[in-house]
Short mmCIF file of N, CA and C in Angstrom, two decimals:
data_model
loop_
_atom_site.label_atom_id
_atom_site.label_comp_id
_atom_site.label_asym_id
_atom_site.label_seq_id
_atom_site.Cartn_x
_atom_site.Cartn_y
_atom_site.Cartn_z
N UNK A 1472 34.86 4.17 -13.45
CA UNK A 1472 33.45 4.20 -13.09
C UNK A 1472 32.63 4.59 -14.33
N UNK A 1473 31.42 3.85 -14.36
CA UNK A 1473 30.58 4.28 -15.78
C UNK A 1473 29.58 4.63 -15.24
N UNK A 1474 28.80 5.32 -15.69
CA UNK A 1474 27.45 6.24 -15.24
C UNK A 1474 26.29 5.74 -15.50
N UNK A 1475 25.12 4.97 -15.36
CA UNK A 1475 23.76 3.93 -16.25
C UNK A 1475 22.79 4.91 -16.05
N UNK A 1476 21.90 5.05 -16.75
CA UNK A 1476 20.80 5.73 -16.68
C UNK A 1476 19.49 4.52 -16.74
N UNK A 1477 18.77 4.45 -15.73
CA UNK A 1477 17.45 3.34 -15.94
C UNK A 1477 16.20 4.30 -16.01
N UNK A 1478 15.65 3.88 -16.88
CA UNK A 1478 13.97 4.46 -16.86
C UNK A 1478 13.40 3.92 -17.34
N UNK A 1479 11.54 4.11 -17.74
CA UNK A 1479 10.68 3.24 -17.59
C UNK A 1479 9.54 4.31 -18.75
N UNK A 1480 9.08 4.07 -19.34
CA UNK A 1480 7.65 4.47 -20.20
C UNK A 1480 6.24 4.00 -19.26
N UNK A 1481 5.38 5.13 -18.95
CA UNK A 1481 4.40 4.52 -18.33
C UNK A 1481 3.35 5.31 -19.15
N UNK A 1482 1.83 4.80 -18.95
CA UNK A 1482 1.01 5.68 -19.43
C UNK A 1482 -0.12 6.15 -18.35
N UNK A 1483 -0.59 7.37 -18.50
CA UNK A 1483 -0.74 8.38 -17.39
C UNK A 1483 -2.24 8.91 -18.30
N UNK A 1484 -3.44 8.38 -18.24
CA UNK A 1484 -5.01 8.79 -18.10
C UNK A 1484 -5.52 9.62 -17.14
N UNK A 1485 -6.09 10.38 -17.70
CA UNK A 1485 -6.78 11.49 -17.08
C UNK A 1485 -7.98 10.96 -15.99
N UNK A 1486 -8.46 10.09 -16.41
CA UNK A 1486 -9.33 9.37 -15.91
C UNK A 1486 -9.60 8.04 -16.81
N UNK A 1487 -10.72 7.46 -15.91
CA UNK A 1487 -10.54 5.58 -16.42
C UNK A 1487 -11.55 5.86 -17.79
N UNK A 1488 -12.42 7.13 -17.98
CA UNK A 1488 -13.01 7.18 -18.70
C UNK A 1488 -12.32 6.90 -19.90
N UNK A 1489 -10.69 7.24 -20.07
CA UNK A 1489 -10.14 7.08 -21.70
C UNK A 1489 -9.28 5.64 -22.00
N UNK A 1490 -9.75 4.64 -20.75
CA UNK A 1490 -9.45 3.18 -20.81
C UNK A 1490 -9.94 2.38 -21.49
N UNK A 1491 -9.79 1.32 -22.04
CA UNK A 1491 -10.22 0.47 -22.99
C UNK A 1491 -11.52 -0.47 -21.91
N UNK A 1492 -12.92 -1.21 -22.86
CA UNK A 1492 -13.20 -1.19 -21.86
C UNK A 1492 -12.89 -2.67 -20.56
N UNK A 1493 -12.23 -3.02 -21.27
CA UNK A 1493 -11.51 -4.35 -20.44
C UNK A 1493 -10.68 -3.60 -18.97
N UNK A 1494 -10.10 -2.65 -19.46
CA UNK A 1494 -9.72 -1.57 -18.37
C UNK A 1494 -9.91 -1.60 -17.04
N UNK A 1495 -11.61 -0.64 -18.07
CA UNK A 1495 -12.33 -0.19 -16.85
C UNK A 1495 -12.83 -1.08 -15.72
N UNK A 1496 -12.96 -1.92 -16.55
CA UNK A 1496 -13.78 -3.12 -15.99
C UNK A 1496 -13.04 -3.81 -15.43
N UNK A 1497 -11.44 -4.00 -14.96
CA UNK A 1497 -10.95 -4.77 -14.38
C UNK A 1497 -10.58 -3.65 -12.41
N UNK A 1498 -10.66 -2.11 -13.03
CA UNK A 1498 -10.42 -1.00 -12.62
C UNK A 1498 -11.82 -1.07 -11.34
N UNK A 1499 -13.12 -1.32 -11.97
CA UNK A 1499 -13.75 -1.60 -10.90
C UNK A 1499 -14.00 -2.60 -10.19
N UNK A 1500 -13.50 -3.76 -10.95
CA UNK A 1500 -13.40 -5.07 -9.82
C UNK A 1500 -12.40 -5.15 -8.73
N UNK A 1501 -11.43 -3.48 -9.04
CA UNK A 1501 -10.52 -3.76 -7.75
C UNK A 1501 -11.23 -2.29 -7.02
N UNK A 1502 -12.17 -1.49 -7.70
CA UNK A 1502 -13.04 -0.50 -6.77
C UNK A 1502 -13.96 -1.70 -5.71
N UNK A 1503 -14.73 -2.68 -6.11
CA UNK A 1503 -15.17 -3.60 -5.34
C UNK A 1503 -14.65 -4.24 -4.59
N UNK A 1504 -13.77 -4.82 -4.87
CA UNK A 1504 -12.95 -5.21 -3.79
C UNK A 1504 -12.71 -4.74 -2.54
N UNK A 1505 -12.66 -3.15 -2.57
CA UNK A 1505 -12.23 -2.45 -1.41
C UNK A 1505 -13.56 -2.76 -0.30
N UNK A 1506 -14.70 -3.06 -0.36
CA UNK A 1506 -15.44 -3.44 0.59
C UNK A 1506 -14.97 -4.53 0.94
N UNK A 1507 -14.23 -5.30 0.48
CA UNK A 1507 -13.50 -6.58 1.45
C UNK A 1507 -12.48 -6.52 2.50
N UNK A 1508 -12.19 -5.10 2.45
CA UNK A 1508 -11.09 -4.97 3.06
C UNK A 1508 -11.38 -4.78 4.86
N UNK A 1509 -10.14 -5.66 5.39
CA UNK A 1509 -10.24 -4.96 6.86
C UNK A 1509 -9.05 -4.42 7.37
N UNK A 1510 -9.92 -3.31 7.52
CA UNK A 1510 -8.84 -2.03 8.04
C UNK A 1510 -8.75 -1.05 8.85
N UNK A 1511 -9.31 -1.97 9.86
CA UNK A 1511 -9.49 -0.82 11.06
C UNK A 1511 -8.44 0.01 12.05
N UNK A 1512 -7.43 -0.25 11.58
CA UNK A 1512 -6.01 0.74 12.03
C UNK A 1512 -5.50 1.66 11.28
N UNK A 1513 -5.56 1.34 10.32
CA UNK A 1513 -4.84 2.18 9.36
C UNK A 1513 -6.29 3.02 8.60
N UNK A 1514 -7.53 2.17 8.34
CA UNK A 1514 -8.79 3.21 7.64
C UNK A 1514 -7.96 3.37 6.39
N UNK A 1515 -7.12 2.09 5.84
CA UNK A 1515 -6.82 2.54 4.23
C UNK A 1515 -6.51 1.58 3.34
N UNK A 1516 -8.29 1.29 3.49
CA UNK A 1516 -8.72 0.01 2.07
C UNK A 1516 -7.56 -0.17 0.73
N UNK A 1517 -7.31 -1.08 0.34
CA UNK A 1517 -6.56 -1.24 -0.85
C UNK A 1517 -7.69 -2.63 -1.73
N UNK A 1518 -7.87 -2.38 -2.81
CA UNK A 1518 -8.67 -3.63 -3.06
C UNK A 1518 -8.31 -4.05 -4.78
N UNK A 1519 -7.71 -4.98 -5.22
CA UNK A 1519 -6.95 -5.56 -6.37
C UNK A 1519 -7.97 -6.64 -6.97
N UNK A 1520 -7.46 -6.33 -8.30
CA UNK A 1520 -7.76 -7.37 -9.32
C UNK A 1520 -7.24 -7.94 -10.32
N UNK A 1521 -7.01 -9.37 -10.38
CA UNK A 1521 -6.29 -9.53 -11.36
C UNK A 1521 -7.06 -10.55 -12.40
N UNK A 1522 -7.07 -10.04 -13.88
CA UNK A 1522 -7.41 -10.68 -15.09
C UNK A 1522 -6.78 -11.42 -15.56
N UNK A 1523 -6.76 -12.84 -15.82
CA UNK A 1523 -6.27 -13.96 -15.76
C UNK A 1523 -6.34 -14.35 -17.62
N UNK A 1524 -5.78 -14.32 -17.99
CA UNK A 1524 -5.22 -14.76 -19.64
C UNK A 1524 -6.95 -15.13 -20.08
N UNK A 1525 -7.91 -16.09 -19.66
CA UNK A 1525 -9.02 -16.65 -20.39
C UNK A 1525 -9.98 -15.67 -19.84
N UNK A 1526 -9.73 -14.59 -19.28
CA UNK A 1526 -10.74 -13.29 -19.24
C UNK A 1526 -11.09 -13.72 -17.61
N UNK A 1527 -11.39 -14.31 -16.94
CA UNK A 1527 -11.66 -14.74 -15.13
C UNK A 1527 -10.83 -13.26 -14.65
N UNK A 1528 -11.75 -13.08 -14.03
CA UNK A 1528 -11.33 -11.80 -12.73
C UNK A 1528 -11.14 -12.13 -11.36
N UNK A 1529 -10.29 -12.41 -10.77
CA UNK A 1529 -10.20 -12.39 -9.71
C UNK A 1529 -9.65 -11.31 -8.65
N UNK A 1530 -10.40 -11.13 -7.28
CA UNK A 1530 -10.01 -10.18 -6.51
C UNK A 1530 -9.62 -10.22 -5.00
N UNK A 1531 -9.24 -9.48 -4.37
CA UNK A 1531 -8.76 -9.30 -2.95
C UNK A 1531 -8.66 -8.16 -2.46
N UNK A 1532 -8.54 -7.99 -1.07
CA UNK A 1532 -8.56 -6.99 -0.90
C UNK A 1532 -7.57 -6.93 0.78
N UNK A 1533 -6.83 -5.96 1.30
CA UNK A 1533 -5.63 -6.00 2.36
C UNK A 1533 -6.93 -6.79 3.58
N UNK A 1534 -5.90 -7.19 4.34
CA UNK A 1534 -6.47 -7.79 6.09
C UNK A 1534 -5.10 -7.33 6.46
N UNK A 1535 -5.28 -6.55 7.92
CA UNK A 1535 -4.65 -5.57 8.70
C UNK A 1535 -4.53 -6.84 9.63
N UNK A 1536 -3.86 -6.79 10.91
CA UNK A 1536 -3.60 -6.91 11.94
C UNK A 1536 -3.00 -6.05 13.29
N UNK A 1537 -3.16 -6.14 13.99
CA UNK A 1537 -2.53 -4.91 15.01
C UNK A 1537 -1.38 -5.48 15.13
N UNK A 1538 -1.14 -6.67 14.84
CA UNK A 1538 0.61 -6.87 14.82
C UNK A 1538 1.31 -6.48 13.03
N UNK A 1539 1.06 -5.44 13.15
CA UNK A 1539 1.71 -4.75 11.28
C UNK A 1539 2.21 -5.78 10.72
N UNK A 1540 3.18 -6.16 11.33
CA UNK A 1540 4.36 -7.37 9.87
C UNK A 1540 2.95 -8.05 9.81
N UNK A 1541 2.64 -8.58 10.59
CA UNK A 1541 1.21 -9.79 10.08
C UNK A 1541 0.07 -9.41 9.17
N UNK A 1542 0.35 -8.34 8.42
CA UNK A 1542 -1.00 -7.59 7.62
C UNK A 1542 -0.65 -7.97 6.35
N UNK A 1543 -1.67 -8.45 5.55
CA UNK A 1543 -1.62 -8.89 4.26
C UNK A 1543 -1.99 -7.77 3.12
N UNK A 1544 -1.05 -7.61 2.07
CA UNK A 1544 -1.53 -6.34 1.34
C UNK A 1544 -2.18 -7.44 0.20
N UNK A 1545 -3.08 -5.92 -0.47
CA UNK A 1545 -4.22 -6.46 -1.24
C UNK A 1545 -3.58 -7.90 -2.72
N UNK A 1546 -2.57 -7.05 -2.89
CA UNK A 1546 -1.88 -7.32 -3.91
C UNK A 1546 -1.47 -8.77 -3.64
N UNK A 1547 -0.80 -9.37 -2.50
CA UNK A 1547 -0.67 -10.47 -2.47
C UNK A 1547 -1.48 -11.24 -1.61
N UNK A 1548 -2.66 -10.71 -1.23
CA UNK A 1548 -4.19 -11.70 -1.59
C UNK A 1548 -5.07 -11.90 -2.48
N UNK A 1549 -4.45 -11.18 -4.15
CA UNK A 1549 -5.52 -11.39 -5.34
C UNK A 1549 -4.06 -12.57 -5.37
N UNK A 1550 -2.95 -12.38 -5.47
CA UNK A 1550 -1.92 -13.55 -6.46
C UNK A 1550 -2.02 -14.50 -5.64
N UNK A 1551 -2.47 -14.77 -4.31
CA UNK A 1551 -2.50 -16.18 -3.69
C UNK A 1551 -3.53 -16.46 -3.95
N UNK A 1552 -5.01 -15.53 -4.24
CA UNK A 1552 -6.07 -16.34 -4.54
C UNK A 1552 -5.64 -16.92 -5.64
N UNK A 1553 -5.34 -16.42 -6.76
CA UNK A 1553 -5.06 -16.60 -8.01
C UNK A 1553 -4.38 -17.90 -8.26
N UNK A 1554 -3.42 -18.29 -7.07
CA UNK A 1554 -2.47 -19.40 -7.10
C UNK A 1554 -3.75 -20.58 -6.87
N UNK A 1555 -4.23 -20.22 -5.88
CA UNK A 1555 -5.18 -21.39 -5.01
C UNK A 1555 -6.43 -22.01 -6.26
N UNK A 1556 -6.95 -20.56 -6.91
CA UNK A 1556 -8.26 -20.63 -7.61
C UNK A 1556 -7.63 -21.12 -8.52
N UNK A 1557 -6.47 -20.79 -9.53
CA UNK A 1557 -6.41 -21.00 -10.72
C UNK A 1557 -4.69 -21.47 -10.96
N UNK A 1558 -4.14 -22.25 -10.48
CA UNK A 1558 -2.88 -23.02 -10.35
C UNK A 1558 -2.21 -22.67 -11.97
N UNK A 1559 -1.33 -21.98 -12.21
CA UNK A 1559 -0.42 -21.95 -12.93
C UNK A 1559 -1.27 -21.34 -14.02
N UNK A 1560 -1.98 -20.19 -13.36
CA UNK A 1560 -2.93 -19.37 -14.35
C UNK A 1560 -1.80 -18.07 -14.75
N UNK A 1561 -2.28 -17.78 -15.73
CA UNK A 1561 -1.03 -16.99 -16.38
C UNK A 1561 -1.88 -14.83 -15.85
N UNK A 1562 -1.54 -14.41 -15.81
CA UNK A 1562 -2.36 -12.78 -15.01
C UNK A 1562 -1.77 -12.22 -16.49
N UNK A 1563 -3.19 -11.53 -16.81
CA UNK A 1563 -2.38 -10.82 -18.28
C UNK A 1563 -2.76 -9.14 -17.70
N UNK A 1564 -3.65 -9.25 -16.58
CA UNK A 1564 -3.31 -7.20 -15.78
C UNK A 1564 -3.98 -7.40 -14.52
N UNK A 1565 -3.05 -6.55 -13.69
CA UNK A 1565 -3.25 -6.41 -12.26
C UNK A 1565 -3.92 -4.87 -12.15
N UNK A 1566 -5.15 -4.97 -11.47
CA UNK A 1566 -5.56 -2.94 -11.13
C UNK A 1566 -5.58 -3.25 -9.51
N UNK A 1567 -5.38 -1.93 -9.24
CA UNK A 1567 -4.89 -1.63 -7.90
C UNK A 1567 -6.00 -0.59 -7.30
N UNK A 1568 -6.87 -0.08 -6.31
CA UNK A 1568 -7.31 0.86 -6.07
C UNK A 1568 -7.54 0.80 -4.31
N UNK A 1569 -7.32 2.50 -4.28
CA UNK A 1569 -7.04 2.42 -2.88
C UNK A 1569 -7.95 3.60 -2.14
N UNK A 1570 -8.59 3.84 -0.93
CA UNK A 1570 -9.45 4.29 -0.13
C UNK A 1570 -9.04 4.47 1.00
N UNK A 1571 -8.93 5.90 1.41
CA UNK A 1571 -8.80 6.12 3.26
C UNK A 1571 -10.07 6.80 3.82
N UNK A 1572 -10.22 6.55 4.67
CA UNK A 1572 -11.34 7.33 5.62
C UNK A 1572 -10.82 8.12 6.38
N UNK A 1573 -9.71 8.25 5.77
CA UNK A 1573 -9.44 10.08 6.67
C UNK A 1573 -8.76 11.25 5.70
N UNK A 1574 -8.84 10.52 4.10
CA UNK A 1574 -8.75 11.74 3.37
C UNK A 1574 -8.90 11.34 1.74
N UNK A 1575 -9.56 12.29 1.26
CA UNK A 1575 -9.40 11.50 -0.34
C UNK A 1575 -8.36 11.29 -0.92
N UNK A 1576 -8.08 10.08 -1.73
CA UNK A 1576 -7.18 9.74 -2.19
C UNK A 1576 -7.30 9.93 -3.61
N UNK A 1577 -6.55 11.04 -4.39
CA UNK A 1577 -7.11 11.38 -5.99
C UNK A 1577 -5.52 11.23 -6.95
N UNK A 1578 -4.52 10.54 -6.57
CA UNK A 1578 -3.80 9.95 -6.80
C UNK A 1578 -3.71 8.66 -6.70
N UNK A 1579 -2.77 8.08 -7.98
CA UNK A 1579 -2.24 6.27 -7.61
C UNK A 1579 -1.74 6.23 -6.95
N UNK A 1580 -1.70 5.03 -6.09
CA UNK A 1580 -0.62 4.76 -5.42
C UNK A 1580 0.06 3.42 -5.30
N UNK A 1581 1.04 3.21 -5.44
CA UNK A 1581 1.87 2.10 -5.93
C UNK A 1581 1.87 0.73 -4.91
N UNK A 1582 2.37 -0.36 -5.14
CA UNK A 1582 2.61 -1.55 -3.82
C UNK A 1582 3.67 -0.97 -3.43
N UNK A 1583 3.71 -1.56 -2.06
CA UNK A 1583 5.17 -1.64 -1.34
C UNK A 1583 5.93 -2.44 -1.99
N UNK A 1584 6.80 -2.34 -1.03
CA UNK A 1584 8.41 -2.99 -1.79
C UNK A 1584 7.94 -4.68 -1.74
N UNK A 1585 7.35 -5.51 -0.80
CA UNK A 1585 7.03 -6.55 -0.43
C UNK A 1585 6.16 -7.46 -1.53
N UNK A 1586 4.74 -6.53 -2.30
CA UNK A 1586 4.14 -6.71 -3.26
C UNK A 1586 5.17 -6.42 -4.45
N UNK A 1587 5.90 -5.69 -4.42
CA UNK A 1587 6.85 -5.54 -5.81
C UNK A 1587 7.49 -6.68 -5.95
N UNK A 1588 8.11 -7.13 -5.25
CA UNK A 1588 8.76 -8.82 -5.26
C UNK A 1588 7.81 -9.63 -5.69
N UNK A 1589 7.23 -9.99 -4.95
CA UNK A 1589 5.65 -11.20 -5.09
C UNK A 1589 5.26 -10.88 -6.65
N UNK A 1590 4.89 -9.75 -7.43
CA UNK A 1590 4.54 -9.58 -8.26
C UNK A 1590 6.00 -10.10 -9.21
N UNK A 1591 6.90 -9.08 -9.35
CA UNK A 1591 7.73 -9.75 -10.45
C UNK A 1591 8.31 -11.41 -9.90
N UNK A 1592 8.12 -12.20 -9.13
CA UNK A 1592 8.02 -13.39 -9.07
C UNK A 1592 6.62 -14.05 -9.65
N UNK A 1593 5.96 -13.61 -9.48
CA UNK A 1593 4.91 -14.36 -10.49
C UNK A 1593 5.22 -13.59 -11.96
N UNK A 1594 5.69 -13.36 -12.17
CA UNK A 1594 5.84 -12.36 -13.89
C UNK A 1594 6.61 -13.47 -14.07
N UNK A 1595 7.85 -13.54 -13.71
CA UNK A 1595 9.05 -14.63 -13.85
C UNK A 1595 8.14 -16.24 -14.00
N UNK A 1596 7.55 -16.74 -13.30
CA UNK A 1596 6.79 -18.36 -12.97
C UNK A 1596 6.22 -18.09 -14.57
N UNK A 1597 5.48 -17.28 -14.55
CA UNK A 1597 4.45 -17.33 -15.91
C UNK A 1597 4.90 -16.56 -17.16
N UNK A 1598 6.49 -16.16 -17.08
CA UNK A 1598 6.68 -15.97 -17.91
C UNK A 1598 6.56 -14.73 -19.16
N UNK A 1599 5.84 -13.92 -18.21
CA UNK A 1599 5.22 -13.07 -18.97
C UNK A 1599 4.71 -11.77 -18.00
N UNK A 1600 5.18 -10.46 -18.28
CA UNK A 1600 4.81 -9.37 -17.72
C UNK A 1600 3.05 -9.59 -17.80
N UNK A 1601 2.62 -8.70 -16.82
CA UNK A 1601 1.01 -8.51 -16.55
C UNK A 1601 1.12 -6.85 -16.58
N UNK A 1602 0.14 -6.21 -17.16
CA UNK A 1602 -0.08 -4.93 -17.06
C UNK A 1602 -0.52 -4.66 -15.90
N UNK A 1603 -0.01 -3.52 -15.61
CA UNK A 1603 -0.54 -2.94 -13.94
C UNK A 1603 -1.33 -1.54 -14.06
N UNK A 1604 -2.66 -1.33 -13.27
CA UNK A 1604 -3.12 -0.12 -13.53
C UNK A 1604 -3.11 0.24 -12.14
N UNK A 1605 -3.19 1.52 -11.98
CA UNK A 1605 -2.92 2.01 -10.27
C UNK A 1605 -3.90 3.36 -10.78
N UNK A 1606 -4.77 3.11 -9.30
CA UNK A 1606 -5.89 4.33 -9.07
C UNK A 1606 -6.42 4.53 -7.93
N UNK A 1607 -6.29 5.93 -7.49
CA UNK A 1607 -7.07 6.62 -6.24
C UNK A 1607 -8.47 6.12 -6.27
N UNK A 1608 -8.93 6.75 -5.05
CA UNK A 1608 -10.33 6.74 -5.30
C UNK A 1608 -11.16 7.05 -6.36
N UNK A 1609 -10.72 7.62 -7.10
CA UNK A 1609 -10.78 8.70 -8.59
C UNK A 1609 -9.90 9.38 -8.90
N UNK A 1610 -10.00 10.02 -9.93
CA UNK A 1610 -9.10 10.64 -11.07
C UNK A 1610 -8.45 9.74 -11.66
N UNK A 1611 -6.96 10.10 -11.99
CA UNK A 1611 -6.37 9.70 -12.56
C UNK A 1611 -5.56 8.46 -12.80
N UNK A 1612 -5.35 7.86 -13.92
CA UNK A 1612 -4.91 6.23 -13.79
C UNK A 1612 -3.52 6.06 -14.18
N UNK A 1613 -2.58 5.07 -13.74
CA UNK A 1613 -1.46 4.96 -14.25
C UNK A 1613 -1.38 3.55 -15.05
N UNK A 1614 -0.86 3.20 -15.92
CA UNK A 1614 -0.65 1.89 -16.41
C UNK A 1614 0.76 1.90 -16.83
N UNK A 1615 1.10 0.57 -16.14
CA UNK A 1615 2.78 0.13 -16.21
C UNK A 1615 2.56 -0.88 -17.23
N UNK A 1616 3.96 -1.07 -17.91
CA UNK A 1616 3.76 -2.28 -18.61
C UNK A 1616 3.96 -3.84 -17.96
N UNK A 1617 4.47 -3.34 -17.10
CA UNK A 1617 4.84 -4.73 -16.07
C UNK A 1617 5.42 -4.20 -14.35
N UNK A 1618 5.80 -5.57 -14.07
CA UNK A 1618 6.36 -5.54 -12.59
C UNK A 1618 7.56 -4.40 -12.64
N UNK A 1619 8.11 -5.10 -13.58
CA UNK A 1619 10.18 -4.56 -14.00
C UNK A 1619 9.96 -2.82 -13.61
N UNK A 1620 8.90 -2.21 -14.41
CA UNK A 1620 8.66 -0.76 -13.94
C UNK A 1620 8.65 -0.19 -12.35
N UNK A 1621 8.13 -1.34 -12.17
CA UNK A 1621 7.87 -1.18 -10.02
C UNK A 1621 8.92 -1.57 -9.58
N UNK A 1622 10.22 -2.15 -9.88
CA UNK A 1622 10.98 -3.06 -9.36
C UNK A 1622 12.29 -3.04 -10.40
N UNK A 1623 13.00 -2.13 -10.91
CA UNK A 1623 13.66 -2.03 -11.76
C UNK A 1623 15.23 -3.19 -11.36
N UNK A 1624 15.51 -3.14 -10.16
CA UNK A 1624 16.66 -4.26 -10.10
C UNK A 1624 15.91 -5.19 -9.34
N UNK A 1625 15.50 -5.83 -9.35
CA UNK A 1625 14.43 -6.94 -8.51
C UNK A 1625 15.30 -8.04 -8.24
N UNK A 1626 15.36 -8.70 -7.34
CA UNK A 1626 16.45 -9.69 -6.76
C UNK A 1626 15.05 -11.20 -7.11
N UNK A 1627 16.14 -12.14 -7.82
CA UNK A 1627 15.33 -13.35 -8.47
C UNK A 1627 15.79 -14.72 -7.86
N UNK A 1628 15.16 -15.65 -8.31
CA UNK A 1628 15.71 -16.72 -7.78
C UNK A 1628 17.02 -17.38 -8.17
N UNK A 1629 16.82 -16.94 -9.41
CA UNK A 1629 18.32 -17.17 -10.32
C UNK A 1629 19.40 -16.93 -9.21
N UNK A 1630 19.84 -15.93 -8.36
CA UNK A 1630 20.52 -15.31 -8.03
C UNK A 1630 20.55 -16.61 -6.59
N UNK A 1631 20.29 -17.17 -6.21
CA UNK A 1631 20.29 -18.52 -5.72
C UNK A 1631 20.23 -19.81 -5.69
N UNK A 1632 20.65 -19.93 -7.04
CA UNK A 1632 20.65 -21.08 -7.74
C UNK A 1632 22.31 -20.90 -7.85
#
């Protein structure tokens, strides 16, 4: 038996104030977003953006259902817009920001396991990691260098071929 050690480098801002300003600015197109959201079961907006290689912002934001499996997270309604709007558009950073109405949220908080797939499958199509930023309602920001960080053994298509 051999022992592996996996880990990951991330970078960890105090606030978006010490972001570049392409950042910030992608940071509040997924703060906007969160008014798109419907979420009347859960009361916990998620609203995404993703910056597309020629500078285009595109965004989304979760739709709930009272049947749960049927609820769309934010994350994979910016990459299907993204598919629809901009066909074999390459995402050079994904920001994430999230809102409850029943408590502040002053931490990141990450996709589910479901968006972790969807995401490093589009990393894989295009070839190319996308930076990920993750943020509460405020404070503090996280930036990944890619999917692989969210998803360290990620199951691919390769693996069915």
């Amino acid at each position: 038996m051999n022992k592996r050690t996996q880990s990951f480098e991330y970078e960890w801002f105090e606030s978006a104030d010490d972001l570049s300003p392409q950042d910030r600015e992608l940071l509040q197109a997924a703060r906007d977003a969160l008014s798109k959201a419907y979420a009347p079961y859960s009361h916990f907006q998620v609203g995404a953006a993703a910056r597309l290689e020629d500078g285009r912002i595109i965004s989304g934001a979760n739709q709930e259902n009272a049947a749960y499996p049927m609820c769309l997270c934010a994350e994979r309604v910016v990459l299907a817009a993204v598919e629809s709007e901009a066909p074999g558009a390459v995402i050079s950073a994904l920001a994430i920001r999230v809102h409850s109405a029943k408590h502040p949220v002053s931490e990141p908080a990450a996709p589910c396991g479901a968006c972790r797939q969807v995401i490093h499958e589009k990393e894989q199509r295009q070839r190319a990691p996308m930076r990920i930023l993750l943020q509460g309602e405020k404070g503090p920001v996280i930036a990944l260098q890619g999917g692989k960080d969210l998803l360290p053994f990620a199951f691919g298509g390769e693996f069915l071929l």
